[in-house]
CSV table of N, CA and C in Angstrom, one decimal:
chain,number,residue,atom,x,y,z
A,1,UNK,N,43.2,77.8,0.2
A,1,UNK,CA,42.0,78.6,0.0
A,1,UNK,C,41.2,77.9,-1.1
A,2,UNK,N,39.9,78.0,-0.9
A,2,UNK,CA,38.9,77.4,-1.9
A,2,UNK,C,37.7,78.3,-1.9
A,3,UNK,N,37.0,78.2,-3.0
A,3,UNK,CA,35.7,78.9,-3.2
A,3,UNK,C,34.5,78.0,-3.4
A,4,UNK,N,33.4,78.5,-3.0
A,4,UNK,CA,32.1,78.0,-3.4
A,4,UNK,C,31.4,79.1,-4.1
A,5,UNK,N,30.7,78.7,-5.2
A,5,UNK,CA,30.0,79.8,-6.0
A,5,UNK,C,28.7,79.3,-6.5
A,6,UNK,N,27.8,80.3,-6.8
A,6,UNK,CA,26.5,80.0,-7.4
A,6,UNK,C,26.4,80.8,-8.7
A,7,UNK,N,26.0,80.1,-9.7
A,7,UNK,CA,25.8,80.7,-11.0
A,7,UNK,C,24.3,80.7,-11.4
A,8,UNK,N,23.8,81.8,-12.0
A,8,UNK,CA,22.5,81.8,-12.5
A,8,UNK,C,22.7,81.6,-14.0
A,9,UNK,N,22.0,80.5,-14.5
A,9,UNK,CA,22.1,80.2,-15.9
A,9,UNK,C,21.0,80.9,-16.7
A,10,UNK,N,21.2,80.9,-18.1
A,10,UNK,CA,20.3,81.6,-19.0
A,10,UNK,C,18.9,81.1,-18.9
A,11,UNK,N,18.7,79.8,-18.5
A,11,UNK,CA,17.4,79.3,-18.4
A,11,UNK,C,16.8,79.5,-17.0
A,12,UNK,N,17.4,80.2,-16.2
A,12,UNK,CA,16.9,80.6,-14.8
A,12,UNK,C,17.3,79.6,-13.7
A,13,UNK,N,17.9,78.5,-14.1
A,13,UNK,CA,18.4,77.5,-13.1
A,13,UNK,C,19.6,78.1,-12.4
A,14,UNK,N,20.0,77.4,-11.3
A,14,UNK,CA,21.2,77.8,-10.6
A,14,UNK,C,22.2,76.6,-10.6
A,15,UNK,N,23.4,76.9,-10.6
A,15,UNK,CA,24.5,75.9,-10.5
A,15,UNK,C,25.4,76.2,-9.4
A,16,UNK,N,25.7,75.2,-8.6
A,16,UNK,CA,26.6,75.4,-7.5
A,16,UNK,C,27.9,74.6,-7.7
A,17,UNK,N,29.0,75.2,-7.4
A,17,UNK,CA,30.3,74.5,-7.6
A,17,UNK,C,31.3,75.0,-6.5
A,18,UNK,N,32.5,74.3,-6.5
A,18,UNK,CA,33.6,74.7,-5.7
A,18,UNK,C,34.9,74.5,-6.5
A,19,UNK,N,35.9,75.3,-6.1
A,19,UNK,CA,37.1,75.3,-6.8
A,19,UNK,C,38.2,76.0,-6.0
A,20,UNK,N,39.4,75.7,-6.4
A,20,UNK,CA,40.5,76.5,-5.7
A,20,UNK,C,40.9,77.7,-6.5
A,21,UNK,N,40.6,77.7,-7.8
A,21,UNK,CA,40.9,78.9,-8.7
A,21,UNK,C,39.6,79.4,-9.3
A,22,UNK,N,39.0,80.3,-8.7
A,22,UNK,CA,37.7,80.8,-9.1
A,22,UNK,C,37.7,81.4,-10.5
A,23,UNK,N,38.7,82.3,-10.8
A,23,UNK,CA,38.7,82.9,-12.1
A,23,UNK,C,38.9,81.9,-13.2
A,24,UNK,N,39.7,80.9,-13.0
A,24,UNK,CA,39.9,79.8,-14.0
A,24,UNK,C,38.6,79.0,-14.2
A,25,UNK,N,38.0,78.7,-13.1
A,25,UNK,CA,36.8,77.9,-13.2
A,25,UNK,C,35.6,78.6,-13.9
A,26,UNK,N,35.5,79.9,-13.6
A,26,UNK,CA,34.5,80.7,-14.3
A,26,UNK,C,34.8,80.9,-15.7
A,27,UNK,N,36.0,81.0,-16.1
A,27,UNK,CA,36.4,81.0,-17.5
A,27,UNK,C,36.0,79.7,-18.2
A,28,UNK,N,36.2,78.6,-17.5
A,28,UNK,CA,35.8,77.3,-18.1
A,28,UNK,C,34.3,77.3,-18.3
A,29,UNK,N,33.5,77.7,-17.4
A,29,UNK,CA,32.0,77.8,-17.5
A,29,UNK,C,31.7,78.7,-18.7
A,30,UNK,N,32.3,79.8,-18.8
A,30,UNK,CA,32.0,80.8,-19.9
A,30,UNK,C,32.3,80.2,-21.3
A,31,UNK,N,33.3,79.3,-21.3
A,31,UNK,CA,33.8,78.7,-22.6
A,31,UNK,C,33.0,77.4,-22.9
A,32,UNK,N,32.0,77.1,-22.1
A,32,UNK,CA,31.2,75.9,-22.3
A,32,UNK,C,31.9,74.6,-21.8
A,33,UNK,N,32.8,74.7,-20.9
A,33,UNK,CA,33.6,73.6,-20.4
A,33,UNK,C,33.0,72.8,-19.3
A,34,UNK,N,31.7,73.0,-19.0
A,34,UNK,CA,31.0,72.3,-17.9
A,34,UNK,C,29.8,71.7,-18.5
A,35,UNK,N,29.5,70.4,-18.3
A,35,UNK,CA,28.4,69.8,-18.9
A,35,UNK,C,27.1,70.5,-18.7
A,36,UNK,N,26.8,70.8,-17.4
A,36,UNK,CA,25.5,71.4,-17.0
A,36,UNK,C,25.3,72.8,-17.6
A,37,UNK,N,26.3,73.6,-17.4
A,37,UNK,CA,26.2,75.0,-17.9
A,37,UNK,C,26.4,75.2,-19.4
A,38,UNK,N,27.0,74.3,-20.0
A,38,UNK,CA,27.4,74.5,-21.5
A,38,UNK,C,26.2,74.7,-22.3
A,39,UNK,N,25.0,74.1,-21.9
A,39,UNK,CA,23.8,74.3,-22.7
A,39,UNK,C,22.9,75.3,-22.1
A,40,UNK,N,23.4,76.1,-21.1
A,40,UNK,CA,22.6,77.1,-20.4
A,40,UNK,C,23.3,78.4,-20.4
A,41,UNK,N,24.2,78.7,-21.4
A,41,UNK,CA,24.9,79.9,-21.4
A,41,UNK,C,24.1,81.1,-21.9
A,42,UNK,N,24.4,82.3,-21.5
A,42,UNK,CA,25.5,82.7,-20.6
A,42,UNK,C,25.1,82.4,-19.1
A,43,UNK,N,26.2,82.4,-18.3
A,43,UNK,CA,26.0,82.2,-16.9
A,43,UNK,C,26.5,83.5,-16.2
A,44,UNK,N,25.9,83.7,-15.0
A,44,UNK,CA,26.3,84.9,-14.2
A,44,UNK,C,26.6,84.5,-12.8
A,45,UNK,N,27.7,84.9,-12.2
A,45,UNK,CA,28.0,84.7,-10.8
A,45,UNK,C,27.0,85.5,-10.0
A,46,UNK,N,26.3,84.8,-9.1
A,46,UNK,CA,25.4,85.5,-8.2
A,46,UNK,C,25.8,85.5,-6.7
A,47,UNK,N,26.8,84.6,-6.4
A,47,UNK,CA,27.3,84.5,-5.1
A,47,UNK,C,28.5,83.7,-5.1
A,48,UNK,N,29.5,84.1,-4.2
A,48,UNK,CA,30.7,83.3,-4.0
A,48,UNK,C,31.2,83.6,-2.6
A,49,UNK,N,31.9,82.6,-2.0
A,49,UNK,CA,32.5,82.7,-0.7
A,49,UNK,C,33.8,82.0,-0.7
A,50,UNK,N,34.8,82.6,-0.1
A,50,UNK,CA,36.1,81.9,0.0
A,50,UNK,C,36.1,81.2,1.4
A,51,UNK,N,36.8,80.1,1.4
A,51,UNK,CA,37.0,79.3,2.6
A,51,UNK,C,38.4,79.0,2.8
A,52,UNK,N,38.8,78.9,4.0
A,52,UNK,CA,40.2,78.6,4.4
A,52,UNK,C,40.7,77.3,3.8
A,53,UNK,N,39.9,76.3,3.9
A,53,UNK,CA,40.3,74.9,3.5
A,53,UNK,C,39.4,74.4,2.4
A,54,UNK,N,39.9,73.5,1.6
A,54,UNK,CA,39.2,72.9,0.5
A,54,UNK,C,38.0,72.0,1.0
A,55,UNK,N,38.2,71.3,2.1
A,55,UNK,CA,37.2,70.4,2.6
A,55,UNK,C,36.0,71.2,3.2
A,56,UNK,N,36.3,72.4,3.7
A,56,UNK,CA,35.2,73.3,4.1
A,56,UNK,C,34.3,73.8,3.0
A,57,UNK,N,35.0,74.1,1.9
A,57,UNK,CA,34.3,74.6,0.7
A,57,UNK,C,33.5,73.4,0.1
A,58,UNK,N,34.1,72.3,0.0
A,58,UNK,CA,33.4,71.1,-0.5
A,58,UNK,C,32.1,70.8,0.3
A,59,UNK,N,32.2,70.8,1.6
A,59,UNK,CA,31.1,70.6,2.5
A,59,UNK,C,30.0,71.6,2.3
A,60,UNK,N,30.3,72.9,2.1
A,60,UNK,CA,29.3,73.9,1.8
A,60,UNK,C,28.7,73.7,0.5
A,61,UNK,N,29.5,73.3,-0.5
A,61,UNK,CA,28.9,73.0,-1.8
A,61,UNK,C,27.9,71.9,-1.7
A,62,UNK,N,28.2,70.8,-1.0
A,62,UNK,CA,27.3,69.6,-0.9
A,62,UNK,C,26.0,70.1,-0.2
A,63,UNK,N,26.2,70.9,0.8
A,63,UNK,CA,25.0,71.4,1.6
A,63,UNK,C,24.1,72.2,0.6
A,64,UNK,N,24.6,73.1,-0.1
A,64,UNK,CA,23.8,74.0,-1.0
A,64,UNK,C,23.2,73.1,-2.1
A,65,UNK,N,23.9,72.0,-2.6
A,65,UNK,CA,23.3,71.2,-3.6
A,65,UNK,C,21.9,70.7,-3.2
A,66,UNK,N,21.7,70.5,-1.9
A,66,UNK,CA,20.4,70.0,-1.4
A,66,UNK,C,19.4,71.1,-1.2
A,67,UNK,N,19.7,72.3,-1.5
A,67,UNK,CA,18.8,73.4,-1.3
A,67,UNK,C,17.9,73.6,-2.5
A,68,UNK,N,16.7,74.2,-2.3
A,68,UNK,CA,15.8,74.5,-3.4
A,68,UNK,C,16.4,75.8,-4.1
A,69,UNK,N,15.9,76.0,-5.3
A,69,UNK,CA,16.3,77.2,-6.0
A,69,UNK,C,16.0,78.5,-5.2
A,70,UNK,N,14.9,78.5,-4.6
A,70,UNK,CA,14.5,79.7,-3.8
A,70,UNK,C,15.4,80.0,-2.6
A,71,UNK,N,15.9,78.9,-2.0
A,71,UNK,CA,16.8,79.1,-0.9
A,71,UNK,C,18.2,79.5,-1.4
A,72,UNK,N,18.6,79.0,-2.5
A,72,UNK,CA,19.8,79.4,-3.1
A,72,UNK,C,19.8,80.9,-3.5
A,73,UNK,N,18.7,81.4,-4.0
A,73,UNK,CA,18.5,82.8,-4.4
A,73,UNK,C,18.5,83.6,-3.1
A,74,UNK,N,17.9,83.2,-2.1
A,74,UNK,CA,17.9,83.9,-0.8
A,74,UNK,C,19.4,84.1,-0.3
A,75,UNK,N,20.2,83.1,-0.4
A,75,UNK,CA,21.6,83.2,0.0
A,75,UNK,C,22.3,84.2,-0.9
A,76,UNK,N,22.1,84.1,-2.2
A,76,UNK,CA,22.8,85.0,-3.1
A,76,UNK,C,22.3,86.5,-2.9
A,77,UNK,N,21.1,86.7,-2.5
A,77,UNK,CA,20.6,88.0,-2.3
A,77,UNK,C,20.8,88.5,-0.9
A,78,UNK,N,21.5,87.7,-0.1
A,78,UNK,CA,21.8,88.1,1.3
A,78,UNK,C,20.6,88.1,2.2
A,79,UNK,N,19.5,87.4,1.9
A,79,UNK,CA,18.3,87.3,2.7
A,79,UNK,C,18.5,86.1,3.7
A,80,UNK,N,19.5,86.2,4.6
A,80,UNK,CA,19.8,85.1,5.5
A,80,UNK,C,18.7,84.8,6.4
A,81,UNK,N,17.8,85.7,6.8
A,81,UNK,CA,16.7,85.4,7.6
A,81,UNK,C,15.7,84.5,7.0
A,82,UNK,N,15.7,84.4,5.7
A,82,UNK,CA,14.7,83.6,4.9
A,82,UNK,C,15.2,82.1,4.8
A,83,UNK,N,16.5,81.9,5.1
A,83,UNK,CA,17.0,80.5,4.8
A,83,UNK,C,16.3,79.4,5.6
A,84,UNK,N,16.0,79.7,6.8
A,84,UNK,CA,15.4,78.7,7.6
A,84,UNK,C,13.9,78.4,7.1
A,85,UNK,N,13.2,79.5,6.8
A,85,UNK,CA,11.9,79.4,6.3
A,85,UNK,C,11.8,78.6,5.0
A,86,UNK,N,12.9,78.8,4.2
A,86,UNK,CA,12.9,78.1,2.8
A,86,UNK,C,13.4,76.7,2.9
A,87,UNK,N,13.8,76.2,4.1
A,87,UNK,CA,14.4,74.9,4.2
A,87,UNK,C,13.3,73.8,3.9
A,88,UNK,N,13.6,72.9,3.1
A,88,UNK,CA,12.6,71.8,2.8
A,88,UNK,C,12.3,71.0,4.1
A,89,UNK,N,13.3,70.8,4.9
A,89,UNK,CA,13.0,70.0,6.1
A,89,UNK,C,12.2,70.8,7.1
A,90,UNK,N,12.2,72.2,7.0
A,90,UNK,CA,11.5,73.0,7.9
A,90,UNK,C,10.0,72.8,7.8
A,91,UNK,N,9.6,72.5,6.6
A,91,UNK,CA,8.1,72.3,6.3
A,91,UNK,C,7.6,71.1,7.1
A,92,UNK,N,8.5,70.1,7.4
A,92,UNK,CA,8.1,68.9,8.2
A,92,UNK,C,8.0,69.2,9.7
A,93,UNK,N,8.6,70.3,10.1
A,93,UNK,CA,8.5,70.6,11.5
A,93,UNK,C,7.3,71.5,11.9
A,94,UNK,N,6.6,72.0,10.9
A,94,UNK,CA,5.5,72.9,11.2
A,94,UNK,C,4.3,72.1,11.6
A,95,UNK,N,3.6,72.7,12.6
A,95,UNK,CA,2.3,72.0,13.1
A,95,UNK,C,1.3,72.2,12.0
A,96,UNK,N,0.7,71.2,11.5
A,96,UNK,CA,-0.3,71.3,10.4
A,96,UNK,C,-1.5,72.1,10.8
A,97,UNK,N,-1.8,72.2,12.1
A,97,UNK,CA,-2.9,72.9,12.6
A,97,UNK,C,-2.7,74.4,12.8
A,98,UNK,N,-1.4,74.8,12.6
A,98,UNK,CA,-1.1,76.2,12.9
A,98,UNK,C,-1.4,77.1,11.7
């Protein structure tokens, strides 16, 4: 089993990560043991999902890394219908005359 998680940092940015031990990893973040979040404390878990396999979690983490902050927040808030609209690549598919 493995987890993918999103944190909201004190400066308003989001951090995405994956781990096999969610509680231990969140404790590391809270203690300042992650380079990115250590200067953006406190952090808050805004979304997490468990996966059956580590490679599935890692793939989802990589996918979310490419998302905008708005799309990450839509995921965390359960606004799944907004995910396609918020996709960066979706903007390239739109007809400029529409």
